[in-house]
mmCIF file of C-alpha atoms and ligand atoms in Angstrom:
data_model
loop_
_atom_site.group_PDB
_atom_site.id
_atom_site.type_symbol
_atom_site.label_atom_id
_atom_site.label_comp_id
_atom_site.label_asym_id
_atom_site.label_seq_id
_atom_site.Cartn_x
_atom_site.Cartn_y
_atom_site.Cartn_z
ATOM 1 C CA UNK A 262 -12.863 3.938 -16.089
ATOM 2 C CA UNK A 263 -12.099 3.710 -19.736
ATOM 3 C CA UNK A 264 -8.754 2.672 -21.813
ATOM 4 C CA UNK A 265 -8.911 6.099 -23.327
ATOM 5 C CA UNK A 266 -8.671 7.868 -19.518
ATOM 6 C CA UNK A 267 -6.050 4.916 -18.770
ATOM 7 C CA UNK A 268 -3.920 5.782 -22.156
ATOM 8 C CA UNK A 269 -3.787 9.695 -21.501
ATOM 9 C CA UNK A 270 -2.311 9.472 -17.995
ATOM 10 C CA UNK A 271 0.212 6.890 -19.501
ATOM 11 C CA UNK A 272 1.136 9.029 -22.420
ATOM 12 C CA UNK A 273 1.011 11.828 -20.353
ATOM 13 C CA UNK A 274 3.869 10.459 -17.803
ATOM 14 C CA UNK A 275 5.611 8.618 -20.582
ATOM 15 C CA UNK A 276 6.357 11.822 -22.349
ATOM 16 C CA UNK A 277 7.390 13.581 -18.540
ATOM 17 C CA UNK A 278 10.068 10.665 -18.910
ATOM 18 C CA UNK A 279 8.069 7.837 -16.927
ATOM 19 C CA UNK A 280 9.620 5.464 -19.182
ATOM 20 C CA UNK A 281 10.375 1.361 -18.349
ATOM 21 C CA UNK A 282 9.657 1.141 -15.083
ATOM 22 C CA UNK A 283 10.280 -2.232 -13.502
ATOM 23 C CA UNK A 284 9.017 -1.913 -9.984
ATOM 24 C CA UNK A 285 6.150 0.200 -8.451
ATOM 25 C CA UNK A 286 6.413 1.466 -4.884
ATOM 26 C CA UNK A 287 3.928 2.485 -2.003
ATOM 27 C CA UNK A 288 5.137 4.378 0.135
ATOM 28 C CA UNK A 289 2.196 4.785 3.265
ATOM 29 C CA UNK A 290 2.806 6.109 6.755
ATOM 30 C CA UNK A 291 6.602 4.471 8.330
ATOM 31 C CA UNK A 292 8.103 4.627 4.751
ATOM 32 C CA UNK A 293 8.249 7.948 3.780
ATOM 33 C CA UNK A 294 11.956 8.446 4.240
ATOM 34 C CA UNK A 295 12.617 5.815 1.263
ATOM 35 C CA UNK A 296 12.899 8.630 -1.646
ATOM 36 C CA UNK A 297 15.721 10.026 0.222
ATOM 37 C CA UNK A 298 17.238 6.739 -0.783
ATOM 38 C CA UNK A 299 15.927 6.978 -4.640
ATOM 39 C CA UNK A 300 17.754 8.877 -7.447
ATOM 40 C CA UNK A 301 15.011 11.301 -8.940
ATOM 41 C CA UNK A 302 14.533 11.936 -12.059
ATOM 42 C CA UNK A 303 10.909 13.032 -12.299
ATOM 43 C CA UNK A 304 8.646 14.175 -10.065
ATOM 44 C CA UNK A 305 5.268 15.469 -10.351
ATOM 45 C CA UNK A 306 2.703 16.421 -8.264
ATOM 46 C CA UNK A 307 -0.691 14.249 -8.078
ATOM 47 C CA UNK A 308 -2.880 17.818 -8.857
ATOM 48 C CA UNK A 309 -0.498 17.960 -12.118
ATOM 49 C CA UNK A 310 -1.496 14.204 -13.609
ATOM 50 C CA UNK A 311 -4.152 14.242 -15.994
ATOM 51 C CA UNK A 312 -7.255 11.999 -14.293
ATOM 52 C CA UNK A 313 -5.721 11.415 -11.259
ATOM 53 C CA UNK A 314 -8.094 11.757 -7.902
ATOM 54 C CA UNK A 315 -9.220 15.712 -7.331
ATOM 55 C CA UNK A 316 -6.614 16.377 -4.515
ATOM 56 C CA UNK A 317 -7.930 17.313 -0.671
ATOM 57 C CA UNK A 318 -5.607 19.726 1.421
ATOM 58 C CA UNK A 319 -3.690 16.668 2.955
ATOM 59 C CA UNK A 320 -2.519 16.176 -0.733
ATOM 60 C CA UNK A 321 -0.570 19.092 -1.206
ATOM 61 C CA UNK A 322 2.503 16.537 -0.993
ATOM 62 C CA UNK A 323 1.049 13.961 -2.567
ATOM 63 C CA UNK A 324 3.891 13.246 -5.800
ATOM 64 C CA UNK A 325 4.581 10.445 -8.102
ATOM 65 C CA UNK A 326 8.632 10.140 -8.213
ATOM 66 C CA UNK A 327 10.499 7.905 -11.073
ATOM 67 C CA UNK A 328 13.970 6.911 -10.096
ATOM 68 C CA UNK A 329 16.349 4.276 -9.218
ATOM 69 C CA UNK A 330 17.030 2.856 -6.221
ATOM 70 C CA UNK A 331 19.161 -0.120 -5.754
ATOM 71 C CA UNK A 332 20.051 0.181 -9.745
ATOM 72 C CA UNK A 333 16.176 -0.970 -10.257
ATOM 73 C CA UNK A 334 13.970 2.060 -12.077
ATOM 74 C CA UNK A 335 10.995 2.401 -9.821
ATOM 75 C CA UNK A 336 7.889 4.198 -9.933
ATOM 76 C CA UNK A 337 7.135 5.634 -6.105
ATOM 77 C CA UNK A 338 4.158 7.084 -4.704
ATOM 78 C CA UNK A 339 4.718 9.063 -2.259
ATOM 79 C CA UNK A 340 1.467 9.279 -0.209
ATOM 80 C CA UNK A 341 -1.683 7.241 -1.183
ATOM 81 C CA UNK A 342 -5.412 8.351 -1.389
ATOM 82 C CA UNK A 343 -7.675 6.737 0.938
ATOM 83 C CA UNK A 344 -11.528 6.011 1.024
ATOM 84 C CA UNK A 345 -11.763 7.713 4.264
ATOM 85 C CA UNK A 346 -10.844 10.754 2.399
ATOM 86 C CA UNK A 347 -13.997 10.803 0.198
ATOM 87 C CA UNK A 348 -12.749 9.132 -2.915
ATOM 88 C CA UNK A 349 -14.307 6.110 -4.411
ATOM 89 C CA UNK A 350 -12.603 2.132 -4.679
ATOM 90 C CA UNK A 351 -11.960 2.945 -8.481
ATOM 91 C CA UNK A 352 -10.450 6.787 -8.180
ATOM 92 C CA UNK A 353 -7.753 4.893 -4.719
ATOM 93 C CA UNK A 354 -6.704 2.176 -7.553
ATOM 94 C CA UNK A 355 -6.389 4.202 -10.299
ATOM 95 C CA UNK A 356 -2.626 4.649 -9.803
ATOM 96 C CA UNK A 357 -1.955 1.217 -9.831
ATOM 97 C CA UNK A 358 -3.562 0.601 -12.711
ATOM 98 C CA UNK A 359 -1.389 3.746 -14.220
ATOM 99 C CA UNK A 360 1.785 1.967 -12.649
ATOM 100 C CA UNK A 361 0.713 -1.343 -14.449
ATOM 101 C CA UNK A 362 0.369 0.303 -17.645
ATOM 102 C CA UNK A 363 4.189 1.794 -17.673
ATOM 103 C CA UNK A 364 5.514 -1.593 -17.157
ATOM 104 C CA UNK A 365 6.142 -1.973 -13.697
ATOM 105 C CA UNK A 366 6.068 -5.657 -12.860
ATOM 106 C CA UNK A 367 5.761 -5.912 -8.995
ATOM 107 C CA UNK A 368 4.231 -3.872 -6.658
ATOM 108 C CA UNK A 369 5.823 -3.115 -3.172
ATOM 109 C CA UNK A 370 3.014 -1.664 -0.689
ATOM 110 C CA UNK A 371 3.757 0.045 3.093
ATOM 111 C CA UNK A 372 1.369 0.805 5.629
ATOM 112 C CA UNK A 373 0.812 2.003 9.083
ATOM 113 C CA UNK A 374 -2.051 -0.881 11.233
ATOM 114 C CA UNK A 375 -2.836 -1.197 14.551
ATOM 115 C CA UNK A 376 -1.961 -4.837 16.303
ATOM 116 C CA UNK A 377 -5.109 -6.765 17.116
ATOM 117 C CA UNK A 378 -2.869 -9.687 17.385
ATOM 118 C CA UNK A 379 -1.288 -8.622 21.459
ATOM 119 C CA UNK A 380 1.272 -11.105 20.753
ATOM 120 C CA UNK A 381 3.000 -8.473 17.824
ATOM 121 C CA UNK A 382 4.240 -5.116 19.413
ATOM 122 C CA UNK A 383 3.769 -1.793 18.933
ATOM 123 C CA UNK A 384 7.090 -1.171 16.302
ATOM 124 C CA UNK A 385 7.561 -4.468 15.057
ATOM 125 C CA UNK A 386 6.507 -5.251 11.297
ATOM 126 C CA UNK A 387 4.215 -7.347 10.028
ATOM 127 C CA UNK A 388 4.144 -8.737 5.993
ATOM 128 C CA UNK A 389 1.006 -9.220 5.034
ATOM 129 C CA UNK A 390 0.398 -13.196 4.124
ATOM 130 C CA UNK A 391 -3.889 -12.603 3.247
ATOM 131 C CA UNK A 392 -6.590 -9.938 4.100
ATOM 132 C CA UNK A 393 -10.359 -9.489 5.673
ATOM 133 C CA UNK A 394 -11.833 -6.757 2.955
ATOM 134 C CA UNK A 395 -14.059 -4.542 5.258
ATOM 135 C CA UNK A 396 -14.495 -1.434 3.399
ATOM 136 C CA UNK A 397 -17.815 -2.680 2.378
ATOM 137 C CA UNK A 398 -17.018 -2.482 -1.727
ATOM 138 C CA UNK A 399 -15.002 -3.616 -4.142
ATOM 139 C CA UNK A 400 -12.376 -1.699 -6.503
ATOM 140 C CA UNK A 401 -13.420 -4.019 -9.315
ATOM 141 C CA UNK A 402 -17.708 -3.460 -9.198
ATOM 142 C CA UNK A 403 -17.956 -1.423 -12.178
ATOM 143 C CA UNK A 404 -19.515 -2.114 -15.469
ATOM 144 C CA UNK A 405 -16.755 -2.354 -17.714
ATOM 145 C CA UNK A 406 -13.821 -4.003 -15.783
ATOM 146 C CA UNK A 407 -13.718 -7.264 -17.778
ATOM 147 C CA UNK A 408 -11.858 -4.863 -20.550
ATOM 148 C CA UNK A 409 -9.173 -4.352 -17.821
ATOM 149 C CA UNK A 410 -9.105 -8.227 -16.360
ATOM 150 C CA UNK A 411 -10.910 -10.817 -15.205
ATOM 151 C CA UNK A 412 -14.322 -9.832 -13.027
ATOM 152 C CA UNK A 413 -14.168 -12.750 -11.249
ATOM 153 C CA UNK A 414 -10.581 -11.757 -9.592
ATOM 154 C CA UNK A 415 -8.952 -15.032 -8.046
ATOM 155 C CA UNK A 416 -8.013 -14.160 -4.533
ATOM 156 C CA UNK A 417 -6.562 -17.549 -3.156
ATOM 157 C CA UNK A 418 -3.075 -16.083 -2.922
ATOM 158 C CA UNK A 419 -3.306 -12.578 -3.142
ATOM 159 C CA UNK A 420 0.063 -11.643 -1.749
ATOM 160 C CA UNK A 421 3.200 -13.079 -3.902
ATOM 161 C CA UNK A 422 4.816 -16.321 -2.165
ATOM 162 C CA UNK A 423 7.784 -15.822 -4.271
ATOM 163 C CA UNK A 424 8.440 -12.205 -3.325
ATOM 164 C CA UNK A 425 7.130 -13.056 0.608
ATOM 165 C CA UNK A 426 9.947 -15.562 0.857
ATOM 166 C CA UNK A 427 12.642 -13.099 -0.394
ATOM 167 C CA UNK A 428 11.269 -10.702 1.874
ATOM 168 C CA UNK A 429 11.322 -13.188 4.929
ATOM 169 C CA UNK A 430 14.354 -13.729 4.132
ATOM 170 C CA UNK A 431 16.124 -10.478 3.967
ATOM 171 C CA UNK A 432 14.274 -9.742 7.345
ATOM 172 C CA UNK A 433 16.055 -12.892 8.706
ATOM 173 C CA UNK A 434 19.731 -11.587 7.492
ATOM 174 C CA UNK A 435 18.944 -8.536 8.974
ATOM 175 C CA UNK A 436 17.920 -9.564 12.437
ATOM 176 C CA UNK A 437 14.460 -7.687 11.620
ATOM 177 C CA UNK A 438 11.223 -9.294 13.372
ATOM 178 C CA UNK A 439 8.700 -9.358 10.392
ATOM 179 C CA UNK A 440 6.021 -11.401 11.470
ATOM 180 C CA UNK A 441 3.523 -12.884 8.964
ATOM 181 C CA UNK A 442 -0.412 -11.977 8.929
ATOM 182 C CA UNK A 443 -3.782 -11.382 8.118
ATOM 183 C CA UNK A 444 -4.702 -7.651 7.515
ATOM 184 C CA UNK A 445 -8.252 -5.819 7.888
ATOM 185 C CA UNK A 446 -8.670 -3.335 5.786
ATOM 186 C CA UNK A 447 -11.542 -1.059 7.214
ATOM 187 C CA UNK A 448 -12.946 2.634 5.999
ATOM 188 C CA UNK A 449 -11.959 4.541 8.946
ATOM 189 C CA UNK A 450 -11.418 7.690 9.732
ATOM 190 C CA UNK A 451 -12.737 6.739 13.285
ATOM 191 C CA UNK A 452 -10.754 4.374 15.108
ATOM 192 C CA UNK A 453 -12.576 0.742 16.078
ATOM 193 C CA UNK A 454 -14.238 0.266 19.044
ATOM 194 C CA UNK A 455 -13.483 -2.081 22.332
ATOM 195 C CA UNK A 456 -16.540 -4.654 20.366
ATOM 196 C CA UNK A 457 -15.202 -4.112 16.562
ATOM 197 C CA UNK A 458 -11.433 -5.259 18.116
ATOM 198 C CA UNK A 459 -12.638 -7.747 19.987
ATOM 199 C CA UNK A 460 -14.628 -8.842 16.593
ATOM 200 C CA UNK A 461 -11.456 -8.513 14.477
ATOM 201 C CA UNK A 462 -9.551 -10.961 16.510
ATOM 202 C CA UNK A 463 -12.453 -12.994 16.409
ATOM 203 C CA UNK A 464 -12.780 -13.153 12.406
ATOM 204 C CA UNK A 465 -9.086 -13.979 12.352
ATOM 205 C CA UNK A 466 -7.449 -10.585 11.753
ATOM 206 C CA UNK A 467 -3.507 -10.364 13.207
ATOM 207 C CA UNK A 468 -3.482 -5.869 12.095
ATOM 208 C CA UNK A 469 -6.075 -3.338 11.012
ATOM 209 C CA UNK A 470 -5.838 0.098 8.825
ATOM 210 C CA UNK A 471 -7.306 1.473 6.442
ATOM 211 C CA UNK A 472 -5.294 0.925 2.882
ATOM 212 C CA UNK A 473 -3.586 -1.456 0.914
ATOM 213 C CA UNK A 474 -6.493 -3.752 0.304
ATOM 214 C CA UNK A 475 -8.170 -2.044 -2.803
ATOM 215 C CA UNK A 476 -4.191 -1.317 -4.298
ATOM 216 C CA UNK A 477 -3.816 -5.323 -3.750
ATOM 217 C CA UNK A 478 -7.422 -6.501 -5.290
ATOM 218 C CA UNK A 479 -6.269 -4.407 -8.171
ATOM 219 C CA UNK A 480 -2.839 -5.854 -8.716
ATOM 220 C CA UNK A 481 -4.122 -9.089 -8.085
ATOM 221 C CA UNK A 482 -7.053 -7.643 -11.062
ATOM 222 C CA UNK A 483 -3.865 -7.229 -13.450
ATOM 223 C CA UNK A 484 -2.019 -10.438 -12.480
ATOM 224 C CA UNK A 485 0.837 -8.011 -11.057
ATOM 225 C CA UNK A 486 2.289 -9.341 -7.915
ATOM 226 C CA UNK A 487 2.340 -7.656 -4.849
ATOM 227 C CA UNK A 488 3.643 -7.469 -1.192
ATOM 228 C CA UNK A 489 2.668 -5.624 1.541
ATOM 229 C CA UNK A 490 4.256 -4.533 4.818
ATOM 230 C CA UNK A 491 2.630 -3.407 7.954
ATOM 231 C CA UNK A 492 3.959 -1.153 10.618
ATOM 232 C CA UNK A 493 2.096 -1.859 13.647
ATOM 233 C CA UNK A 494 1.646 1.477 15.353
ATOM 234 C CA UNK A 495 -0.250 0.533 18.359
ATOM 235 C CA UNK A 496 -1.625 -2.485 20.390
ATOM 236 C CA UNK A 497 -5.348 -2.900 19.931
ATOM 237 C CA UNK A 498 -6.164 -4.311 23.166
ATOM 238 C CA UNK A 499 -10.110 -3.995 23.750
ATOM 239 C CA UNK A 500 -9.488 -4.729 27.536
ATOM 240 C CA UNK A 501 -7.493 -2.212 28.420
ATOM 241 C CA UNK A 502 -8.339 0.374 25.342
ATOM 242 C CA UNK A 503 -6.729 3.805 26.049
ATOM 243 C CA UNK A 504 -7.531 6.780 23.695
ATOM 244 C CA UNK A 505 -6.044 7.204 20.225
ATOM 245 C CA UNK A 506 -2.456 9.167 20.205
ATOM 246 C CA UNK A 507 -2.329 10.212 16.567
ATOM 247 C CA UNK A 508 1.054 11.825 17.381
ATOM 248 C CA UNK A 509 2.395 8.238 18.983
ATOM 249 C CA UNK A 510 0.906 6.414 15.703
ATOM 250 C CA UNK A 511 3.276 9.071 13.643
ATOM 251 C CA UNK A 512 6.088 8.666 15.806
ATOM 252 C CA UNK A 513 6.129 4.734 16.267
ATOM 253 C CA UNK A 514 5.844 4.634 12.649
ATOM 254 C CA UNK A 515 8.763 6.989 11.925
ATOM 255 C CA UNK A 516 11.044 4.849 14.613
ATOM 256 C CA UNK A 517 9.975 1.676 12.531
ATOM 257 C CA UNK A 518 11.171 3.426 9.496
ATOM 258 C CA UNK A 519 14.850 2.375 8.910
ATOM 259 C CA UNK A 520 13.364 -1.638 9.600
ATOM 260 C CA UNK A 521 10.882 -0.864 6.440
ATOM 261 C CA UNK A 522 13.337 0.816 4.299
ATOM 262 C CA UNK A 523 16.179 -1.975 4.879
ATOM 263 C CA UNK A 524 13.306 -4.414 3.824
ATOM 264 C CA UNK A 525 12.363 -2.676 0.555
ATOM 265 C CA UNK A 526 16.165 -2.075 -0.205
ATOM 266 C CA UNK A 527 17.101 -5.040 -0.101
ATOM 267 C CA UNK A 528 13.761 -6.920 -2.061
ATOM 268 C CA UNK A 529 14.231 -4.237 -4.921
ATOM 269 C CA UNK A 530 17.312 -5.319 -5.051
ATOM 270 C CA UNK A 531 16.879 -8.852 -5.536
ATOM 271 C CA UNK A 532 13.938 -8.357 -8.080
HETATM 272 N N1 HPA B 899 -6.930 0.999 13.611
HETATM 273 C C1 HPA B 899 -6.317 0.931 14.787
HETATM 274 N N2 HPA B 899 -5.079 1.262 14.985
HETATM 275 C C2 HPA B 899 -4.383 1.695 13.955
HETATM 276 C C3 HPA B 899 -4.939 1.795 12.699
HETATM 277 C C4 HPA B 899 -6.298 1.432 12.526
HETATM 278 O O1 HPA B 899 -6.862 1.506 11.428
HETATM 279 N N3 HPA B 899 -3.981 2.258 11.878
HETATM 280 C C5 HPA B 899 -2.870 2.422 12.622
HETATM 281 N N4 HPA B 899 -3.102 2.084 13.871
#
């Protein structure tokens, strides 16, 4: 990473009319629907953005949108790049930093996490209030990243209480159960285990996926707050463990979807 690779995909998506955002967007599995709720105005493809992550066949969709939604002018992602995939902690968080760069000054994060917590059902939604970082790296080991923040990133509140609260909030108006927890963010692509759930319960984890914690070590990196919203897809439980159902994942998620989009309506809204 260098300010130089940092300033050409800014001036690159500046000139394609990326210009004042005030809100960067997310969008992971359960909240892909949202850009049919965004006015478009640009829209490029990931392959088409100058330093950007190399795109893998799953990415053929993979776009940066800028818009407005809720008379806010947001930056969406729609689809995120994932270790699992083969990229590294710094090429995942590149886009945030990108996003900081244009101006955006909150980040709004979705994602799709399996309930290790049996008390949270399959479909409800879960905001993210901390995180267990079990990818085994860090998005901010690399040699130069005091010239983009502080190295020794404070983490004691990574998730924004003042945007949490809203979001509790508008959850509560809308008769929406949002529970609050602790996410694990593994590598994946294999599912966990009957022992590794039964060890994620034990360590104090309430969901588990395989995002969102390099995009929020990042933003915390940049001092750019951030909130996070889990889907849970499926119930973890390592006594009565039945096969993954990829298909069930997808389709819990999309059922989920009009709880998630309500949510991030209505806290772009207020922001
Ligand atoms: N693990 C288990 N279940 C899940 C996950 C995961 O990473 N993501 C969605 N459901």
């Amino acid at each position: 990473m260098t300010q130089e690779i940092l300033n050409t995909t800014t001036a690159f998506l500046k000139e394609k009319g990326f210009q004042n955002p005030q809100i960067g967007v997310v969008l992971g599995t359960g909240l892909g629907q949202l850009v049919n709720h965004l006015q478009v105005e640009v829209e490029i493809n990931y392959t088409d953005i100058p330093n950007f992550p190399v795109s893998t066949v799953e990415f053929h969709s993979g776009k940066l949108l800028f818009g407005t939604l809720e008379g806010k002018k947001v930056i969406v992602m729609q689809g995120r790049f994932h270790l699992y995939e083969g990229y590294s902690l710094q090429e995942i968080t590149f886009p945030v930093r990108v996003m900081k760069a244009l101006g955006v000054s909150s980040l709004l994060v979705s994602n799709a996490a399996g309930a290790i917590n049996l008390s949270y059902k399959k479909g409800d939604l879960m905001l993210l209030d901390d995180h267990i970082n079990l990818q085994g790296g860090s998005p901010l080991a690399f040699k130069n990243v005091s010239n983009f923040g502080e190295r020794f990133t404070d983490m004691c509140a990574p998730y924004d209480a003042n945007l949490n609260k809203k979001m509790l909030a508008i959850a509560k108006e809308n008769e929406i159960t949002l529970h609050k927890g602790v996410y694990a963010a593994v590598v994946g692509p294999q599912l966990e285990t009957r022992a590794e759930y039964r060890y994620l319960k034990i360590i104090g984890a309430d969901a588990v996926g395989m995002s969102t914690v390099p995009e929020v070590i990042v933003a915390n990196h940049l001092n750019l707050p951030v909130i996070a919203v889990s889907v849970l897809t499926d119930e973890c439980n390592p006594d009565d463990l039945k096969p993954v159902n990829i298909p069930e994942i997808i389709a819990v998620a999309g059922e989920a979807e009009p709880k998630m989009i309500t949510l991030f309506k209505g806290l772009i809204q207020q922001i």
